[in-house]
Every structure is written in C-alpha cells, then in structure tokens.
CSV table of C-alpha atoms and ligand atoms in Angstrom, one decimal:
chain,number,residue,atom,x,y,z
A,1,MET,CA,-56.8,-53.4,0.6
A,2,SER,CA,-55.6,-54.6,-2.8
A,3,ASP,CA,-52.1,-55.9,-3.5
A,4,SER,CA,-51.5,-52.9,-5.7
A,5,SER,CA,-52.5,-50.2,-3.2
A,6,VAL,CA,-50.9,-46.8,-4.0
A,7,ILE,CA,-49.7,-45.1,-0.8
A,8,LEU,CA,-48.2,-41.6,-0.1
A,9,GLY,CA,-45.7,-41.9,2.7
A,10,LEU,CA,-44.4,-38.9,4.6
A,11,GLU,CA,-41.3,-38.6,6.9
A,12,SER,CA,-39.9,-35.7,9.0
A,13,SER,CA,-38.5,-37.4,12.1
A,14,CYS,CA,-35.1,-35.7,12.0
A,15,ASP,CA,-33.5,-33.4,9.3
A,16,GLU,CA,-34.9,-34.8,6.0
A,17,THR,CA,-38.3,-33.9,4.7
A,18,ALA,CA,-39.4,-36.7,2.6
A,19,ALA,CA,-42.5,-37.8,0.6
A,20,SER,CA,-42.9,-40.9,-1.6
A,21,ILE,CA,-45.4,-42.9,-3.6
A,22,VAL,CA,-45.2,-46.7,-3.4
A,23,ARG,CA,-47.4,-49.2,-5.2
A,24,GLY,CA,-48.0,-52.7,-3.7
A,25,GLY,CA,-45.6,-52.2,-0.9
A,26,ARG,CA,-42.4,-52.5,-3.1
A,27,GLU,CA,-42.6,-50.6,-6.3
A,28,VAL,CA,-41.3,-47.1,-5.6
A,29,LEU,CA,-43.0,-44.7,-8.1
A,30,SER,CA,-41.3,-41.6,-6.6
A,31,SER,CA,-39.1,-40.7,-3.6
A,32,VAL,CA,-38.4,-37.1,-2.8
A,33,VAL,CA,-35.9,-36.3,0.1
A,34,ALA,CA,-35.2,-32.7,0.9
A,35,SER,CA,-32.2,-32.7,3.1
A,36,GLN,CA,-31.4,-30.0,5.5
A,37,HIS,CA,-27.8,-30.8,6.1
A,38,ASP,CA,-26.7,-27.3,5.0
A,39,LEU,CA,-28.8,-25.6,7.7
A,40,HIS,CA,-27.4,-27.8,10.5
A,41,ALA,CA,-23.7,-28.2,9.4
A,42,LYS,CA,-22.4,-25.0,11.1
A,43,PHE,CA,-23.8,-26.3,14.5
A,44,GLY,CA,-22.2,-29.7,14.1
A,45,GLY,CA,-25.5,-31.5,14.6
A,46,VAL,CA,-29.2,-31.2,14.1
A,47,VAL,CA,-30.9,-28.3,15.9
A,48,PRO,CA,-34.5,-29.4,16.5
A,49,GLU,CA,-36.2,-26.0,16.2
A,50,ILE,CA,-34.4,-25.2,12.9
A,51,ALA,CA,-35.4,-28.7,11.7
A,52,SER,CA,-39.1,-28.2,12.6
A,53,ARG,CA,-39.3,-24.8,10.8
A,54,ALA,CA,-37.6,-26.2,7.7
A,55,HIS,CA,-40.0,-29.2,7.6
A,56,ILE,CA,-42.9,-26.7,7.6
A,57,GLU,CA,-41.6,-24.9,4.6
A,58,ARG,CA,-40.6,-28.1,2.7
A,59,VAL,CA,-43.4,-30.6,3.4
A,60,LEU,CA,-46.0,-29.3,0.8
A,61,PRO,CA,-43.5,-29.0,-2.0
A,62,ALA,CA,-42.1,-32.4,-1.3
A,63,ILE,CA,-45.7,-33.9,-1.4
A,64,ASN,CA,-46.5,-32.1,-4.7
A,65,GLU,CA,-43.1,-33.2,-6.2
A,66,ALA,CA,-43.7,-36.9,-5.2
A,67,LEU,CA,-47.2,-36.9,-6.8
A,68,ALA,CA,-45.8,-35.3,-10.0
A,69,ASP,CA,-42.9,-37.6,-10.3
A,70,ALA,CA,-45.1,-40.6,-9.9
A,71,ASP,CA,-47.9,-39.1,-12.1
A,72,VAL,CA,-50.4,-39.9,-9.4
A,73,ALA,CA,-53.3,-37.6,-8.3
A,74,LEU,CA,-54.5,-37.3,-4.7
A,75,ASP,CA,-57.6,-39.2,-5.6
A,76,ASP,CA,-55.6,-42.1,-6.8
A,77,LEU,CA,-54.2,-42.7,-3.4
A,78,ASN,CA,-55.4,-45.7,-1.3
A,79,ALA,CA,-53.9,-44.4,2.0
A,80,ILE,CA,-51.7,-41.8,3.6
A,81,ALA,CA,-48.9,-43.1,5.7
A,82,VAL,CA,-46.6,-41.1,8.1
A,83,GLY,CA,-43.6,-41.9,10.2
A,84,ASN,CA,-45.0,-40.9,13.6
A,85,ARG,CA,-42.2,-42.3,15.8
A,86,PRO,CA,-39.5,-42.2,17.0
A,87,GLY,CA,-37.7,-38.8,16.3
A,88,LEU,CA,-37.7,-35.1,17.4
A,89,ILE,CA,-41.2,-34.3,18.5
A,90,GLY,CA,-41.4,-30.9,16.8
A,91,ALA,CA,-40.1,-32.4,13.6
A,92,LEU,CA,-42.4,-35.5,13.6
A,93,LEU,CA,-45.4,-33.3,14.2
A,94,VAL,CA,-45.1,-31.6,10.7
A,95,ALA,CA,-45.5,-34.7,8.7
A,96,VAL,CA,-48.0,-36.1,11.1
A,97,SER,CA,-50.2,-32.9,10.8
A,98,ALA,CA,-49.8,-32.9,7.0
A,99,ALA,CA,-50.8,-36.6,6.9
A,100,LYS,CA,-53.9,-36.1,9.1
A,101,ALA,CA,-55.0,-33.2,7.1
A,102,LEU,CA,-54.8,-35.2,3.9
A,103,SER,CA,-56.4,-38.3,5.3
A,104,TRP,CA,-59.3,-36.2,6.7
A,105,SER,CA,-59.9,-34.0,3.6
A,106,LEU,CA,-59.6,-36.9,1.1
A,107,GLY,CA,-61.5,-39.5,3.4
A,108,LYS,CA,-58.6,-42.0,3.0
A,109,PRO,CA,-57.1,-44.2,5.7
A,110,LEU,CA,-54.2,-43.0,7.8
A,111,VAL,CA,-51.3,-45.3,8.8
A,112,GLY,CA,-48.9,-44.5,11.6
A,113,VAL,CA,-45.5,-46.1,10.8
A,114,ASP,CA,-42.6,-46.7,13.2
A,115,HIS,CA,-39.5,-45.3,11.6
A,116,VAL,CA,-37.2,-48.0,13.0
A,117,ARG,CA,-39.3,-50.8,11.7
A,118,ALA,CA,-39.5,-49.0,8.4
A,119,HIS,CA,-35.7,-49.1,8.2
A,120,LEU,CA,-35.9,-52.9,8.4
A,121,TYR,CA,-38.3,-52.9,5.5
A,122,ALA,CA,-36.2,-50.7,3.2
A,123,ALA,CA,-34.3,-53.6,1.8
A,124,ALA,CA,-37.6,-54.9,0.2
A,125,LEU,CA,-38.0,-51.8,-1.9
A,126,ASP,CA,-37.6,-52.2,-5.6
A,127,ALA,CA,-36.5,-55.8,-4.7
A,128,GLU,CA,-37.6,-59.3,-3.8
A,129,SER,CA,-39.6,-59.9,-0.7
A,130,ILE,CA,-37.6,-60.5,2.5
A,131,GLU,CA,-37.4,-64.2,3.7
A,132,TYR,CA,-38.6,-64.5,7.4
A,133,PRO,CA,-37.7,-65.2,10.0
A,134,ALA,CA,-34.8,-62.7,9.5
A,135,LEU,CA,-32.2,-61.3,11.8
A,136,GLY,CA,-32.6,-57.5,11.6
A,137,LEU,CA,-30.0,-54.9,12.4
A,138,VAL,CA,-30.9,-51.3,12.5
A,139,VAL,CA,-27.8,-49.0,12.4
A,140,SER,CA,-28.7,-45.3,12.2
A,141,GLY,CA,-27.9,-42.0,13.8
A,142,GLY,CA,-30.4,-42.7,16.7
A,143,HIS,CA,-30.5,-46.5,16.9
A,144,THR,CA,-28.4,-49.6,17.0
A,145,SER,CA,-30.7,-52.5,17.6
A,146,LEU,CA,-30.9,-56.2,16.7
A,147,TYR,CA,-34.3,-57.8,16.1
A,148,LYS,CA,-35.8,-61.2,15.4
A,149,VAL,CA,-38.1,-60.2,12.5
A,150,THR,CA,-41.0,-62.6,11.7
A,151,SER,CA,-42.9,-60.5,9.1
A,152,PRO,CA,-42.7,-56.9,7.9
A,153,THR,CA,-44.9,-55.9,10.8
A,154,GLU,CA,-43.8,-58.2,13.6
A,155,MET,CA,-40.4,-58.2,15.4
A,156,THR,CA,-38.9,-58.8,18.8
A,157,LEU,CA,-36.0,-56.7,20.2
A,158,LEU,CA,-32.9,-58.9,20.8
A,159,GLY,CA,-30.4,-56.2,21.9
A,160,ARG,CA,-29.6,-52.5,21.5
A,161,THR,CA,-27.0,-49.9,22.3
A,162,ILE,CA,-26.7,-48.9,26.0
A,163,ASP,CA,-25.0,-45.6,25.1
A,164,ASP,CA,-24.2,-44.1,21.6
A,165,ALA,CA,-25.7,-45.3,18.4
A,166,VAL,CA,-23.2,-46.3,15.6
A,167,GLY,CA,-24.1,-43.3,13.4
A,168,GLU,CA,-23.6,-41.1,16.3
A,169,ALA,CA,-20.1,-42.6,16.9
A,170,TYR,CA,-19.3,-41.9,13.2
A,171,ASP,CA,-20.6,-38.3,13.5
A,172,LYS,CA,-18.5,-37.8,16.7
A,173,THR,CA,-15.4,-39.4,15.2
A,174,ALA,CA,-15.8,-37.0,12.2
A,175,ALA,CA,-16.2,-34.0,14.5
A,176,ILE,CA,-13.1,-35.0,16.6
A,177,LEU,CA,-11.1,-35.2,13.3
A,178,GLU,CA,-12.8,-31.9,12.2
A,179,LEU,CA,-14.1,-33.5,9.0
A,180,GLY,CA,-17.5,-32.0,8.7
A,181,PHE,CA,-21.2,-33.0,9.2
A,182,PRO,CA,-22.9,-35.6,8.8
A,183,GLY,CA,-19.7,-37.6,9.4
A,184,GLY,CA,-20.7,-41.1,8.3
A,185,PRO,CA,-20.2,-40.7,4.6
A,186,ILE,CA,-17.0,-38.6,5.0
A,187,VAL,CA,-15.5,-41.2,7.4
A,188,ASP,CA,-16.5,-44.0,5.0
A,189,ARG,CA,-14.7,-42.2,2.1
A,190,LEU,CA,-11.6,-41.4,4.0
A,191,ALA,CA,-11.2,-44.8,5.6
A,192,GLN,CA,-10.8,-46.3,2.2
A,193,GLN,CA,-7.4,-44.7,2.0
A,194,GLY,CA,-6.2,-45.6,5.5
A,195,ASP,CA,-4.6,-48.6,7.2
A,196,ALA,CA,-7.2,-50.2,9.5
A,197,ASP,CA,-4.5,-51.8,11.6
A,198,SER,CA,-2.6,-48.6,12.4
A,199,VAL,CA,-4.4,-47.4,15.5
A,200,LYS,CA,-5.2,-49.8,18.4
A,201,LEU,CA,-9.0,-49.2,19.4
A,202,PRO,CA,-11.3,-51.2,21.7
A,203,ARG,CA,-14.0,-53.5,20.7
A,204,THR,CA,-16.6,-53.4,23.4
A,205,LEU,CA,-18.6,-56.6,23.4
A,206,LEU,CA,-20.1,-56.5,27.0
A,207,ASP,CA,-21.0,-59.9,28.6
A,208,ARG,CA,-20.1,-63.0,26.7
A,209,ASP,CA,-23.7,-63.6,25.5
A,210,SER,CA,-24.8,-60.0,25.4
A,211,LEU,CA,-26.6,-58.8,22.2
A,212,ASP,CA,-26.4,-55.2,23.4
A,213,PHE,CA,-24.0,-52.7,22.0
A,214,SER,CA,-21.8,-50.0,23.5
A,215,PHE,CA,-19.9,-47.4,21.3
A,216,SER,CA,-19.1,-44.6,23.8
A,217,GLY,CA,-15.7,-46.2,24.7
A,218,LEU,CA,-14.7,-46.4,21.1
A,219,LYS,CA,-15.6,-42.8,20.6
A,220,THR,CA,-13.6,-41.8,23.7
A,221,ALA,CA,-10.6,-43.8,22.6
A,222,VAL,CA,-10.6,-41.9,19.2
A,223,LEU,CA,-10.8,-38.7,21.1
A,224,TYR,CA,-7.9,-39.4,23.4
A,225,HIS,CA,-5.8,-40.8,20.5
A,226,VAL,CA,-6.4,-37.6,18.5
A,227,ARG,CA,-6.2,-35.0,21.3
A,228,GLY,CA,-4.3,-36.7,24.1
A,229,GLN,CA,-5.3,-37.4,27.7
A,230,PRO,CA,-7.5,-34.6,29.1
A,231,GLN,CA,-6.5,-32.3,31.9
A,232,GLY,CA,-9.6,-32.0,34.2
A,233,ARG,CA,-13.0,-33.5,33.8
A,234,GLY,CA,-16.3,-33.1,31.9
A,235,ARG,CA,-16.9,-30.0,30.0
A,236,SER,CA,-14.0,-28.1,31.6
A,237,ALA,CA,-11.5,-30.7,30.4
A,238,THR,CA,-8.7,-29.4,28.3
A,239,PHE,CA,-6.6,-31.3,25.8
A,240,ALA,CA,-2.9,-30.9,24.8
A,241,ARG,CA,-3.6,-30.9,21.1
A,242,ASP,CA,-6.3,-31.1,18.4
A,243,ALA,CA,-6.8,-32.7,15.0
A,244,SER,CA,-5.0,-29.8,13.1
A,245,ILE,CA,-1.6,-31.5,13.7
A,246,LEU,CA,-2.8,-34.6,11.9
A,247,SER,CA,-1.9,-35.1,8.2
A,248,GLU,CA,-4.6,-36.4,5.8
A,249,SER,CA,-3.0,-39.9,5.9
A,250,ASP,CA,-3.1,-39.8,9.8
A,251,LYS,CA,-6.7,-39.0,9.6
A,252,ALA,CA,-7.4,-41.7,7.1
A,253,ASN,CA,-5.6,-44.2,9.4
A,254,VAL,CA,-7.8,-43.2,12.4
A,255,THR,CA,-11.1,-43.5,10.4
A,256,ALA,CA,-10.0,-46.9,8.9
A,257,SER,CA,-9.2,-48.2,12.3
A,258,PHE,CA,-12.4,-46.8,13.7
A,259,GLN,CA,-14.4,-48.4,11.0
A,260,ARG,CA,-12.7,-51.8,11.4
A,261,ALA,CA,-13.6,-51.8,15.1
A,262,VAL,CA,-17.2,-50.8,14.4
A,263,CYS,CA,-17.5,-53.7,11.8
A,264,ASP,CA,-15.8,-56.2,14.1
A,265,VAL,CA,-18.4,-55.4,16.8
A,266,LEU,CA,-21.4,-55.5,14.5
A,267,VAL,CA,-20.3,-58.8,12.9
A,268,THR,CA,-19.7,-60.4,16.4
A,269,LYS,CA,-23.1,-59.3,17.6
A,270,LEU,CA,-24.8,-60.6,14.4
A,271,GLU,CA,-23.0,-63.9,14.8
A,272,ARG,CA,-24.2,-64.2,18.4
A,273,ALA,CA,-27.7,-63.4,17.5
A,274,LEU,CA,-27.8,-65.9,14.6
A,275,ASP,CA,-26.6,-68.6,17.1
A,276,ARG,CA,-29.2,-67.6,19.5
A,277,MET,CA,-31.9,-68.0,16.9
A,278,VAL,CA,-30.6,-71.3,15.9
A,279,LYS,CA,-30.6,-72.4,19.7
A,280,SER,CA,-34.2,-71.2,20.0
A,281,GLY,CA,-35.4,-73.4,17.2
A,282,GLU,CA,-36.1,-70.6,14.9
A,283,PRO,CA,-33.1,-70.1,12.8
A,284,ALA,CA,-32.8,-67.0,10.6
A,285,LYS,CA,-33.4,-67.4,6.9
A,286,SER,CA,-31.9,-64.0,6.1
A,287,ILE,CA,-30.0,-61.1,7.5
A,288,VAL,CA,-31.6,-57.6,7.0
A,289,ILE,CA,-29.9,-54.4,7.7
A,290,GLY,CA,-31.2,-50.8,7.6
A,291,GLY,CA,-30.6,-47.2,8.7
A,292,GLY,CA,-28.0,-44.6,7.5
A,293,VAL,CA,-25.0,-46.7,8.5
A,294,SER,CA,-26.2,-49.5,6.2
A,295,ALA,CA,-24.9,-47.3,3.4
A,296,ASN,CA,-21.4,-47.8,4.7
A,297,SER,CA,-19.1,-49.6,2.2
A,298,ALA,CA,-17.3,-51.6,4.9
A,299,VAL,CA,-20.5,-52.6,6.7
A,300,ARG,CA,-22.0,-53.8,3.5
A,301,THR,CA,-19.0,-55.8,2.7
A,302,ARG,CA,-18.6,-57.4,6.1
A,303,VAL,CA,-22.3,-58.3,6.5
A,304,THR,CA,-22.3,-59.8,2.9
A,305,GLU,CA,-19.2,-61.9,3.8
A,306,LEU,CA,-21.0,-63.1,7.1
A,307,GLY,CA,-24.0,-64.1,4.9
A,308,GLU,CA,-21.8,-66.1,2.6
A,309,ALA,CA,-20.0,-67.8,5.5
A,310,ARG,CA,-23.4,-68.8,7.0
A,311,ASN,CA,-25.1,-69.5,3.7
A,312,LEU,CA,-27.8,-67.0,4.4
A,313,ALA,CA,-29.3,-64.3,2.1
A,314,VAL,CA,-28.2,-60.8,3.1
A,315,ARG,CA,-30.6,-58.0,2.3
A,316,LEU,CA,-29.1,-54.6,2.1
A,317,PRO,CA,-31.3,-51.6,1.2
A,318,PRO,CA,-30.6,-49.9,-2.1
A,319,MET,CA,-28.4,-46.9,-1.4
A,320,ALA,CA,-31.2,-44.4,-1.8
A,321,TYR,CA,-33.2,-46.1,0.9
A,322,CYS,CA,-30.5,-46.5,3.6
A,323,VAL,CA,-30.7,-43.0,5.0
A,324,ASP,CA,-34.0,-41.5,6.0
A,325,ASN,CA,-36.6,-41.5,3.2
A,326,ALA,CA,-40.4,-41.9,2.9
A,327,ALA,CA,-40.5,-44.9,0.5
A,328,MET,CA,-39.8,-47.1,3.4
A,329,ILE,CA,-42.7,-45.6,5.3
A,330,ALA,CA,-45.1,-46.0,2.4
A,331,GLY,CA,-43.8,-49.5,1.7
A,332,LEU,CA,-44.2,-50.8,5.3
A,333,ALA,CA,-47.7,-49.1,5.5
A,334,HIS,CA,-48.9,-51.4,2.7
A,335,HIS,CA,-48.4,-54.4,5.1
A,336,GLN,CA,-49.9,-52.6,8.0
A,337,LEU,CA,-53.0,-51.9,5.9
A,338,LEU,CA,-53.2,-55.6,5.0
A,339,VAL,CA,-53.4,-56.5,8.7
A,340,GLY,CA,-55.8,-53.7,9.5
A,341,ASP,CA,-53.2,-51.5,11.5
A,342,THR,CA,-54.6,-48.1,10.6
A,343,ALA,CA,-54.8,-45.0,12.8
A,344,ASP,CA,-57.4,-42.3,13.3
A,345,LEU,CA,-57.0,-38.6,13.7
A,346,THR,CA,-55.9,-39.0,17.3
A,347,LEU,CA,-52.5,-40.4,16.0
A,348,GLU,CA,-49.8,-38.9,18.1
A,349,ALA,CA,-46.1,-38.2,17.4
A,350,ALA,CA,-43.8,-40.0,19.9
A,351,ALA,CA,-40.2,-39.6,20.7
A,352,THR,CA,-39.6,-43.3,21.3
A,353,THR,CA,-39.9,-46.4,19.1
A,354,ARG,CA,-42.6,-49.1,19.6
A,355,VAL,CA,-40.0,-51.8,19.7
B,1,KG4,O1,-31.1,-43.5,9.2
B,1,KG4,P1,-30.6,-42.1,9.3
B,1,KG4,O2,-30.6,-41.3,8.0
B,1,KG4,O3,-31.2,-41.3,10.4
B,1,KG4,C1,-31.6,-41.8,11.6
B,1,KG4,O4,-32.7,-42.4,11.7
B,1,KG4,O5,-30.8,-41.6,12.6
B,1,KG4,O6,-29.0,-42.3,9.7
B,1,KG4,C2,-28.2,-41.1,9.8
B,1,KG4,C3,-26.8,-41.6,10.3
B,1,KG4,C4,-25.8,-40.5,10.5
B,1,KG4,O7,-25.2,-40.7,11.7
B,1,KG4,C5,-24.9,-40.6,9.3
B,1,KG4,O8,-23.5,-40.2,9.7
B,1,KG4,C6,-24.8,-42.1,9.1
B,1,KG4,O9,-26.2,-42.5,9.2
B,1,KG4,N1,-24.4,-42.5,7.7
B,1,KG4,C7,-23.3,-43.2,7.6
B,1,KG4,C8,-23.1,-43.4,6.1
B,1,KG4,N2,-24.2,-42.6,5.6
B,1,KG4,C9,-24.9,-42.2,6.5
B,1,KG4,N3,-22.4,-43.9,8.4
B,1,KG4,C10,-21.4,-44.5,7.9
B,1,KG4,N4,-21.2,-44.7,6.6
B,1,KG4,C11,-22.0,-44.1,5.7
B,1,KG4,N5,-21.7,-44.2,4.3
B,2,ZN,ZN1,-33.6,-43.2,10.2
C-alpha cells in the first residue's frame, strides 16, 4: 500500500452517519457527518432502533457526497474502511454492510477499524504525525479511558471508567438542568458564564494510584444539589423541587462547578498516568486526547496547561474531528493497511472495543 493511499471511511456506531475520504492517512479530502440529533432530542437520548433506520436512509447519500466533495471516483479508492466496533449493534451493521458491499463489488480491501482507537488518531488529521509513545485519553459519550499508545495501531489500556463516561455525565447534568440534548456543548457554553467555585461537588479519584475513573457520584451530587434529597429509592424516588426554580445564573454556576470537577479529575488522572509511564522507563513524548468531550473548551485549556507544565506536546483533534466522524476511521485504516491488518467479508459488528 502506497503512502498516498486514498481511503473511504464509513462510521455509523451511534447517532451520526458519516463518510469521508482521506489520502495518506492524514489529508482529509472530504468529511460528511449527517447528525440525527433532531430525531433523538425529544427522547433525551439516542434510541437505537430510530438510529439504525436513519443510518439506512442516510448512508448512501453520505457516501456519494463524500466522493463528490473530494472529487474522487469509486475506482480511485485503495480501500474501504469501516468503524465496526464498539457501538450500537443495529447502527454499526449499516456501515459495516455498506462497506462490505463496496469492498466486494469493487474488489478493494476492507479494513475494520475500532472506533475508540480511531478517536485517538483524530489529532493527526490535517496535522503533524503524533509523537509516540503517547499518553492517550478518550473522553466520549460511551468511553473514558487512558492508554499507553505506542503507534497509531498499538495501545495498552491503563485505566477506564467503572461507571459513567464523561460525556454521559455531561449529558445527564444537562438533563437534570433541563438544558437539552446532547448536553455537552450546551453545558460547555453555559459554564463560561458561571462561577466554578460556587457549588461544592466531589472529585472521585478512587485508590491513590488508580487510573480508573468514576463519574456517577458527581452526577448524583449535581442531581441532589438541583432537586434536593430524594424521598424513597430508585425509580420511585420523588424530589422536593426541580430545575425550574433555578435562574440562568444558578444554572451557569452549577455547570461551571461541574466542569471544574470533571477537569480536576481528568488532569489528576493524566498526571498519575504520566508519572506511571516515567516509572516504567517509557516516558510519554506527547499527550493525545480524542472523543466528543475533547471539544470541550475547559478540557482543552486544562490539558494544554498540563502539557506546558510537563514540557510535553499536547495533541488535540481539530474541532470537526472530536465528535464522531469518518475521517478518523479512514485515517487510522491507512496505518492498519500498512501493517496488513485487513478484514474479509466475515467482518462482524461488535458492541465492545478491542482495547
Ligand atoms: O465521541 P462522541 O461523538 O460519541 C461517542 O463515541 O460517544 O461523543 C459524544 C459525547 C456526548 O456525550 C456529548 O455531550 C459530548 O461528547 N460532547 C461534549 C462537547 N461536545 C460533545 N462534552 C463537553 N463539551 C463539549 N463541547
Ligand atoms: Zn465516538
């Protein structure tokens, strides 16, 4: 496979139908993302069956648009790549089936890409290569994990959330405050007008050396702060009040305090992991982050400051490649092709990540 391979990437793991053409693993020729947020907003979360149906309607138009934007013909492609894990099975199957059909009919190689690994590659798109070994942090709606990353295709898990993912905590905080869905970008914007010291919220760090995360306590603390202590337990619990009694500035203060707590935890875990890599004799040369929450303004600032303090390069994805997209899939597929990691037509969709 040449260094200037042209790859079509497809992605349909959750509620974005995406197609992209990437040349040489880094040059994004086109990136189409058809979001379904409007279809799921009234349910306050992604409804898997609705997502699958919408992917079916949108996948072929997305592919055609990606080819047209890049001015590339199907015959020009060197391979077809698809995010085949992790995600909602019914949703993943749409892009996997489309990619198999294209690979088979065109006689081009098929590459199955892990979505979580692809998030850690997004920072290399339209940018310099990442310096390895790197400390990688994936912060998305489904994952919060730390990795020692030794190449685009090789990484070892160092720690992960034992309950909620960070993006999930953002979305739930937005739901508690009745701000809308998906909550991350709304909380990010509102937090900029709030006082981050105004509401006392917990930072759950687990054991002294732990590289795992836990965000369910933080989410529950936000819930009790906004709605008061519940009467009763579980689904039958009732609350004395709801977010309607809060002013805009009260809500801004809650979001700012929540965001500060999230950033404090992420930075502490990154520091621990950097120290762990130094101790193991393989110090990180850079910090790479990816996933929807890497679009967060406070996360970007705090991780950049950490890099400056430690004299390490920090690699943040361009904003367009933080949330789900197919450019990261086509980009990483280039490196998988270089090491011969291709799939055949038995490629399956899987709910869980490989790492
Ligand atoms: O990576 P992604 O698009 O999908 C998954 O792989 O899960 O991440 C989506 C998550 C959602 O929870 C969304 O609320 C969050 O990323 N998100 C943000 C921001 N933009 C998206 N969270 C905080 N601040 C943002 N600016
Ligand atoms: Zn994602």
